[in-house]
PDB file of C-alpha atoms in Angstrom:
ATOM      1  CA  UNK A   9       0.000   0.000   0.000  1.00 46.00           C
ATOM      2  CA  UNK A  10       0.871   3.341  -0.929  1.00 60.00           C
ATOM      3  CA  UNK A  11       1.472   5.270   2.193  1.00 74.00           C
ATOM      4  CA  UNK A  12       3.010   8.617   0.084  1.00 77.00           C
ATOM      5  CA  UNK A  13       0.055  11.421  -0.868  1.00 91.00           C
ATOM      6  CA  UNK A  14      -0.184  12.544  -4.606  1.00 90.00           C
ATOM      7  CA  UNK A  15       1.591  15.963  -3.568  1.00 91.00           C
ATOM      8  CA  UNK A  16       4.200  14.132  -1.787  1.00 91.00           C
ATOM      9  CA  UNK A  17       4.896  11.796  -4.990  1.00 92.00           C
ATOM     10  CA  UNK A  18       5.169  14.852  -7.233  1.00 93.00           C
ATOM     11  CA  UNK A  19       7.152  16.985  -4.739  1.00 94.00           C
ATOM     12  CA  UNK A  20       9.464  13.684  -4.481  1.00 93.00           C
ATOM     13  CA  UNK A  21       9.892  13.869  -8.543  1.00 95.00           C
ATOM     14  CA  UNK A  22      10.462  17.070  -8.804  1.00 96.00           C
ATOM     15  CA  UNK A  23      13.728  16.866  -5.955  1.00 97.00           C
ATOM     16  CA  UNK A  24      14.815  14.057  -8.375  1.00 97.00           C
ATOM     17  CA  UNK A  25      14.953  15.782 -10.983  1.00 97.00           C
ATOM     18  CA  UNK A  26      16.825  18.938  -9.589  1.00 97.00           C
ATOM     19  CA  UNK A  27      19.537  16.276  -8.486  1.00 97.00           C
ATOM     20  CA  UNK A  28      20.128  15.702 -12.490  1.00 97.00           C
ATOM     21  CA  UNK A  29      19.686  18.952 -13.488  1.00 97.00           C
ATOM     22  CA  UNK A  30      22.182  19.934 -10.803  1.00 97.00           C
ATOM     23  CA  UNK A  31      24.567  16.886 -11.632  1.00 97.00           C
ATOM     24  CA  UNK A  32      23.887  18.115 -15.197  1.00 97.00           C
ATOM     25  CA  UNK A  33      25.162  21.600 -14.087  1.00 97.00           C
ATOM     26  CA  UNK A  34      28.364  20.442 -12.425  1.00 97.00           C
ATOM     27  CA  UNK A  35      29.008  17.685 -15.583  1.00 97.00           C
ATOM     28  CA  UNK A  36      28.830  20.938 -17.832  1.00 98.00           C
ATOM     29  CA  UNK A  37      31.036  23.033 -15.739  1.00 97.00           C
ATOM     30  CA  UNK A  38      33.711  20.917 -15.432  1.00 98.00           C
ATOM     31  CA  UNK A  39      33.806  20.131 -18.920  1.00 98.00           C
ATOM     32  CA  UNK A  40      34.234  23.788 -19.306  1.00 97.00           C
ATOM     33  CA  UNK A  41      36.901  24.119 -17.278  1.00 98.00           C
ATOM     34  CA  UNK A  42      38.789  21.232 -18.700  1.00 98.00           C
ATOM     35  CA  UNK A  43      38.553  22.876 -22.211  1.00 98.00           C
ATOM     36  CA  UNK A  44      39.589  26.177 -20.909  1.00 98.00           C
ATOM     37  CA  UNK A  45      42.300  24.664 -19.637  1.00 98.00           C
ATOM     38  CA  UNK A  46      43.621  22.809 -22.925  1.00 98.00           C
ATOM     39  CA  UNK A  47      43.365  25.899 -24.184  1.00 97.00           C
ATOM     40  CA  UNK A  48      45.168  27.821 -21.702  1.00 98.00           C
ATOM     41  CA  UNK A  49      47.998  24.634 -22.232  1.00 98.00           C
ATOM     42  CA  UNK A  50      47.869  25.467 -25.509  1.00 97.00           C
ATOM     43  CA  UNK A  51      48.409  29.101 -25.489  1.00 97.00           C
ATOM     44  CA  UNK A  52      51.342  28.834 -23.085  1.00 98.00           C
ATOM     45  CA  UNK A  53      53.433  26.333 -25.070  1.00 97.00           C
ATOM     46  CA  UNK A  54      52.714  28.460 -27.808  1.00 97.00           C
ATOM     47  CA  UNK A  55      54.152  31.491 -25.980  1.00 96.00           C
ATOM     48  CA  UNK A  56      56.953  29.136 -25.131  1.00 96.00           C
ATOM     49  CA  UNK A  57      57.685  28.002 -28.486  1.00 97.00           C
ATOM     50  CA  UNK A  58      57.028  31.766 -29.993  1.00 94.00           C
ATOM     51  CA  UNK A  59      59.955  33.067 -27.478  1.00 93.00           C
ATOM     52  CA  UNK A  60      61.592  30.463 -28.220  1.00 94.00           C
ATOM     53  CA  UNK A  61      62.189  31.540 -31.789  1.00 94.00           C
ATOM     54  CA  UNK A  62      62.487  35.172 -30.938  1.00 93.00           C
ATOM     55  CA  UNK A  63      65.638  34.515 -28.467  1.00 93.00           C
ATOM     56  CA  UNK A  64      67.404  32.401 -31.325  1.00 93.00           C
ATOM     57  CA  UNK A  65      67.199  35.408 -33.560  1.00 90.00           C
ATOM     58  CA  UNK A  66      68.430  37.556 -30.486  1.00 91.00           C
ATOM     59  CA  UNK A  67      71.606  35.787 -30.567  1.00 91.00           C
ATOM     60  CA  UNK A  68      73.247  35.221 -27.145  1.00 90.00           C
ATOM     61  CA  UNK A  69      72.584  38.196 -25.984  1.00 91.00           C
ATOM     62  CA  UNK A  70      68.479  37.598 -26.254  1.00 92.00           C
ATOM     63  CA  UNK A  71      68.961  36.920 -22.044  1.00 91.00           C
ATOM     64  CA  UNK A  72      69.524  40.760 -21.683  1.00 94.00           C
ATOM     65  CA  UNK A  73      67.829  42.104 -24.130  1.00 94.00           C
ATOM     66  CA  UNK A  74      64.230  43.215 -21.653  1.00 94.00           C
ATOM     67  CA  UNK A  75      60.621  42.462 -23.265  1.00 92.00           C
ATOM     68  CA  UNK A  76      60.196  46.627 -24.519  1.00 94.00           C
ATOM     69  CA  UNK A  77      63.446  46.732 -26.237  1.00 94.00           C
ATOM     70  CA  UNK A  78      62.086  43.100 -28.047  1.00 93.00           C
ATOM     71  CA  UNK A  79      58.839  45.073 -29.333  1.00 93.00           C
ATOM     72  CA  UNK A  80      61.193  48.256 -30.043  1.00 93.00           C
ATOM     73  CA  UNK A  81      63.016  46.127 -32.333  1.00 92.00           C
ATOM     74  CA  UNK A  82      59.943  44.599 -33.937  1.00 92.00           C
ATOM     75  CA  UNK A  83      58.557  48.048 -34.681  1.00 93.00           C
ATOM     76  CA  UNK A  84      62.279  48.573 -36.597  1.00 92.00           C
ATOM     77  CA  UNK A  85      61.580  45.199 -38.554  1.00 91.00           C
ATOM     78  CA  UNK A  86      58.322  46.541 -39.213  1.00 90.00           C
ATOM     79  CA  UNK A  87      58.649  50.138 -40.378  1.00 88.00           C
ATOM     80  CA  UNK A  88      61.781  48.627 -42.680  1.00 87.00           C
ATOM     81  CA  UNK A  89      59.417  46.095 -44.072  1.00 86.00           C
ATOM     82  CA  UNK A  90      57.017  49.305 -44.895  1.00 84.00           C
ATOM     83  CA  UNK A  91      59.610  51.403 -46.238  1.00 82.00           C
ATOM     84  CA  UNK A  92      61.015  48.719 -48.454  1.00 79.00           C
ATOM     85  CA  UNK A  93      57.246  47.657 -49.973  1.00 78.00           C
ATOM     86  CA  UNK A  94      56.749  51.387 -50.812  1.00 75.00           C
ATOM     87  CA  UNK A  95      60.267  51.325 -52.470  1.00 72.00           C
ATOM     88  CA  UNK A  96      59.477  47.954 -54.264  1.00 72.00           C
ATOM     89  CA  UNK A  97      56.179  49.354 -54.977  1.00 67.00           C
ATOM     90  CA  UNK A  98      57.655  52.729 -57.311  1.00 72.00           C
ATOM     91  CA  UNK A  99      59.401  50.022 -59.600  1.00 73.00           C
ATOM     92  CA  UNK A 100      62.799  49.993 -58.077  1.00 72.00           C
ATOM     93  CA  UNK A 101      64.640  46.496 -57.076  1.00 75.00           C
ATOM     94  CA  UNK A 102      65.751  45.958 -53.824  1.00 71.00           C
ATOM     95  CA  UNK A 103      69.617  46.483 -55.710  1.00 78.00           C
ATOM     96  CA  UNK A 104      68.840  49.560 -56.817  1.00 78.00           C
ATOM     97  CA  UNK A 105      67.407  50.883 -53.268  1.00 73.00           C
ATOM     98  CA  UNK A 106      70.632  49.634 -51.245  1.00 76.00           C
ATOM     99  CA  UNK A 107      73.011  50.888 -54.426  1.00 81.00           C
ATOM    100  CA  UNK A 108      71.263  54.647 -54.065  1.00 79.00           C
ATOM    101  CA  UNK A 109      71.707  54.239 -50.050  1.00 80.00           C
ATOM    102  CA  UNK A 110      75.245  53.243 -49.928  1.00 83.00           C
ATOM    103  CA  UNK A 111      75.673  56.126 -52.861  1.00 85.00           C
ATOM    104  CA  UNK A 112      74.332  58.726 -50.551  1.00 81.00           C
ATOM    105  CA  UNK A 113      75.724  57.186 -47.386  1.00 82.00           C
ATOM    106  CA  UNK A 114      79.045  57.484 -49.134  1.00 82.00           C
ATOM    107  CA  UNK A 115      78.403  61.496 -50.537  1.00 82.00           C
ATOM    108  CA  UNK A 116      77.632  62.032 -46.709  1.00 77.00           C
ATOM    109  CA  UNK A 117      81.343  60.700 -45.997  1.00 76.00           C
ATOM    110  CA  UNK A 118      82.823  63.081 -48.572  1.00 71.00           C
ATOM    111  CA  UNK A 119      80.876  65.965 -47.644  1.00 61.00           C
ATOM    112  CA  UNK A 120      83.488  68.704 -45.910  1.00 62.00           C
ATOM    113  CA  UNK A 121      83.205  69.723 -42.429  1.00 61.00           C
ATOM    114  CA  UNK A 122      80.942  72.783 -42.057  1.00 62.00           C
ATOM    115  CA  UNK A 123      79.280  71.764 -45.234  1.00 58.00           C
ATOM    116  CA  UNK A 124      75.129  71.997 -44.469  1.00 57.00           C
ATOM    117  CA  UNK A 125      73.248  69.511 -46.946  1.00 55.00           C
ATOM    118  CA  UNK A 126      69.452  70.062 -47.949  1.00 55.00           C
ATOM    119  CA  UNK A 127      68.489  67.322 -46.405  1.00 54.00           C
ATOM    120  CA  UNK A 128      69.961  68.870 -42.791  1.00 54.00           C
ATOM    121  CA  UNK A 129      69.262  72.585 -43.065  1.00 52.00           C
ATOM    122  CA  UNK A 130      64.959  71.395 -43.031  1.00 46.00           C
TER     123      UNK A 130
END
Protein backbone atom coordinates (compact mmCIF):
# COMPACT_ATOMS: atom_id res chain seq x y z
CA UNK A 1 0.00 0.00 0.00
CA UNK A 2 0.87 3.34 -0.93
CA UNK A 3 1.47 5.27 2.19
CA UNK A 4 3.01 8.62 0.08
CA UNK A 5 0.05 11.42 -0.87
CA UNK A 6 -0.18 12.54 -4.61
CA UNK A 7 1.59 15.96 -3.57
CA UNK A 8 4.20 14.13 -1.79
CA UNK A 9 4.90 11.80 -4.99
CA UNK A 10 5.17 14.85 -7.23
CA UNK A 11 7.15 16.98 -4.74
CA UNK A 12 9.46 13.68 -4.48
CA UNK A 13 9.89 13.87 -8.54
CA UNK A 14 10.46 17.07 -8.80
CA UNK A 15 13.73 16.87 -5.96
CA UNK A 16 14.81 14.06 -8.37
CA UNK A 17 14.95 15.78 -10.98
CA UNK A 18 16.82 18.94 -9.59
CA UNK A 19 19.54 16.28 -8.49
CA UNK A 20 20.13 15.70 -12.49
CA UNK A 21 19.69 18.95 -13.49
CA UNK A 22 22.18 19.93 -10.80
CA UNK A 23 24.57 16.89 -11.63
CA UNK A 24 23.89 18.12 -15.20
CA UNK A 25 25.16 21.60 -14.09
CA UNK A 26 28.36 20.44 -12.43
CA UNK A 27 29.01 17.69 -15.58
CA UNK A 28 28.83 20.94 -17.83
CA UNK A 29 31.04 23.03 -15.74
CA UNK A 30 33.71 20.92 -15.43
CA UNK A 31 33.81 20.13 -18.92
CA UNK A 32 34.23 23.79 -19.31
CA UNK A 33 36.90 24.12 -17.28
CA UNK A 34 38.79 21.23 -18.70
CA UNK A 35 38.55 22.88 -22.21
CA UNK A 36 39.59 26.18 -20.91
CA UNK A 37 42.30 24.66 -19.64
CA UNK A 38 43.62 22.81 -22.93
CA UNK A 39 43.36 25.90 -24.18
CA UNK A 40 45.17 27.82 -21.70
CA UNK A 41 48.00 24.63 -22.23
CA UNK A 42 47.87 25.47 -25.51
CA UNK A 43 48.41 29.10 -25.49
CA UNK A 44 51.34 28.83 -23.09
CA UNK A 45 53.43 26.33 -25.07
CA UNK A 46 52.71 28.46 -27.81
CA UNK A 47 54.15 31.49 -25.98
CA UNK A 48 56.95 29.14 -25.13
CA UNK A 49 57.68 28.00 -28.49
CA UNK A 50 57.03 31.77 -29.99
CA UNK A 51 59.95 33.07 -27.48
CA UNK A 52 61.59 30.46 -28.22
CA UNK A 53 62.19 31.54 -31.79
CA UNK A 54 62.49 35.17 -30.94
CA UNK A 55 65.64 34.52 -28.47
CA UNK A 56 67.40 32.40 -31.33
CA UNK A 57 67.20 35.41 -33.56
CA UNK A 58 68.43 37.56 -30.49
CA UNK A 59 71.61 35.79 -30.57
CA UNK A 60 73.25 35.22 -27.15
CA UNK A 61 72.58 38.20 -25.98
CA UNK A 62 68.48 37.60 -26.25
CA UNK A 63 68.96 36.92 -22.04
CA UNK A 64 69.52 40.76 -21.68
CA UNK A 65 67.83 42.10 -24.13
CA UNK A 66 64.23 43.22 -21.65
CA UNK A 67 60.62 42.46 -23.27
CA UNK A 68 60.20 46.63 -24.52
CA UNK A 69 63.45 46.73 -26.24
CA UNK A 70 62.09 43.10 -28.05
CA UNK A 71 58.84 45.07 -29.33
CA UNK A 72 61.19 48.26 -30.04
CA UNK A 73 63.02 46.13 -32.33
CA UNK A 74 59.94 44.60 -33.94
CA UNK A 75 58.56 48.05 -34.68
CA UNK A 76 62.28 48.57 -36.60
CA UNK A 77 61.58 45.20 -38.55
CA UNK A 78 58.32 46.54 -39.21
CA UNK A 79 58.65 50.14 -40.38
CA UNK A 80 61.78 48.63 -42.68
CA UNK A 81 59.42 46.10 -44.07
CA UNK A 82 57.02 49.31 -44.89
CA UNK A 83 59.61 51.40 -46.24
CA UNK A 84 61.02 48.72 -48.45
CA UNK A 85 57.25 47.66 -49.97
CA UNK A 86 56.75 51.39 -50.81
CA UNK A 87 60.27 51.33 -52.47
CA UNK A 88 59.48 47.95 -54.26
CA UNK A 89 56.18 49.35 -54.98
CA UNK A 90 57.66 52.73 -57.31
CA UNK A 91 59.40 50.02 -59.60
CA UNK A 92 62.80 49.99 -58.08
CA UNK A 93 64.64 46.50 -57.08
CA UNK A 94 65.75 45.96 -53.82
CA UNK A 95 69.62 46.48 -55.71
CA UNK A 96 68.84 49.56 -56.82
CA UNK A 97 67.41 50.88 -53.27
CA UNK A 98 70.63 49.63 -51.24
CA UNK A 99 73.01 50.89 -54.43
CA UNK A 100 71.26 54.65 -54.07
CA UNK A 101 71.71 54.24 -50.05
CA UNK A 102 75.24 53.24 -49.93
CA UNK A 103 75.67 56.13 -52.86
CA UNK A 104 74.33 58.73 -50.55
CA UNK A 105 75.72 57.19 -47.39
CA UNK A 106 79.05 57.48 -49.13
CA UNK A 107 78.40 61.50 -50.54
CA UNK A 108 77.63 62.03 -46.71
CA UNK A 109 81.34 60.70 -46.00
CA UNK A 110 82.82 63.08 -48.57
CA UNK A 111 80.88 65.96 -47.64
CA UNK A 112 83.49 68.70 -45.91
CA UNK A 113 83.20 69.72 -42.43
CA UNK A 114 80.94 72.78 -42.06
CA UNK A 115 79.28 71.76 -45.23
CA UNK A 116 75.13 72.00 -44.47
CA UNK A 117 73.25 69.51 -46.95
CA UNK A 118 69.45 70.06 -47.95
CA UNK A 119 68.49 67.32 -46.40
CA UNK A 120 69.96 68.87 -42.79
CA UNK A 121 69.26 72.58 -43.07
CA UNK A 122 64.96 71.39 -43.03
Amino acid sequence: MDTLTESEKIKKRMEEKQKKLDAIKLSIKQEKAKFNKAKRKERTKRLIEKGAIIEKFQGENAENISPEETLEQFKEIEFIKRRLKRVTMRGRSLEEVFKLEWEQEQAKQDVPEGFVSADESR
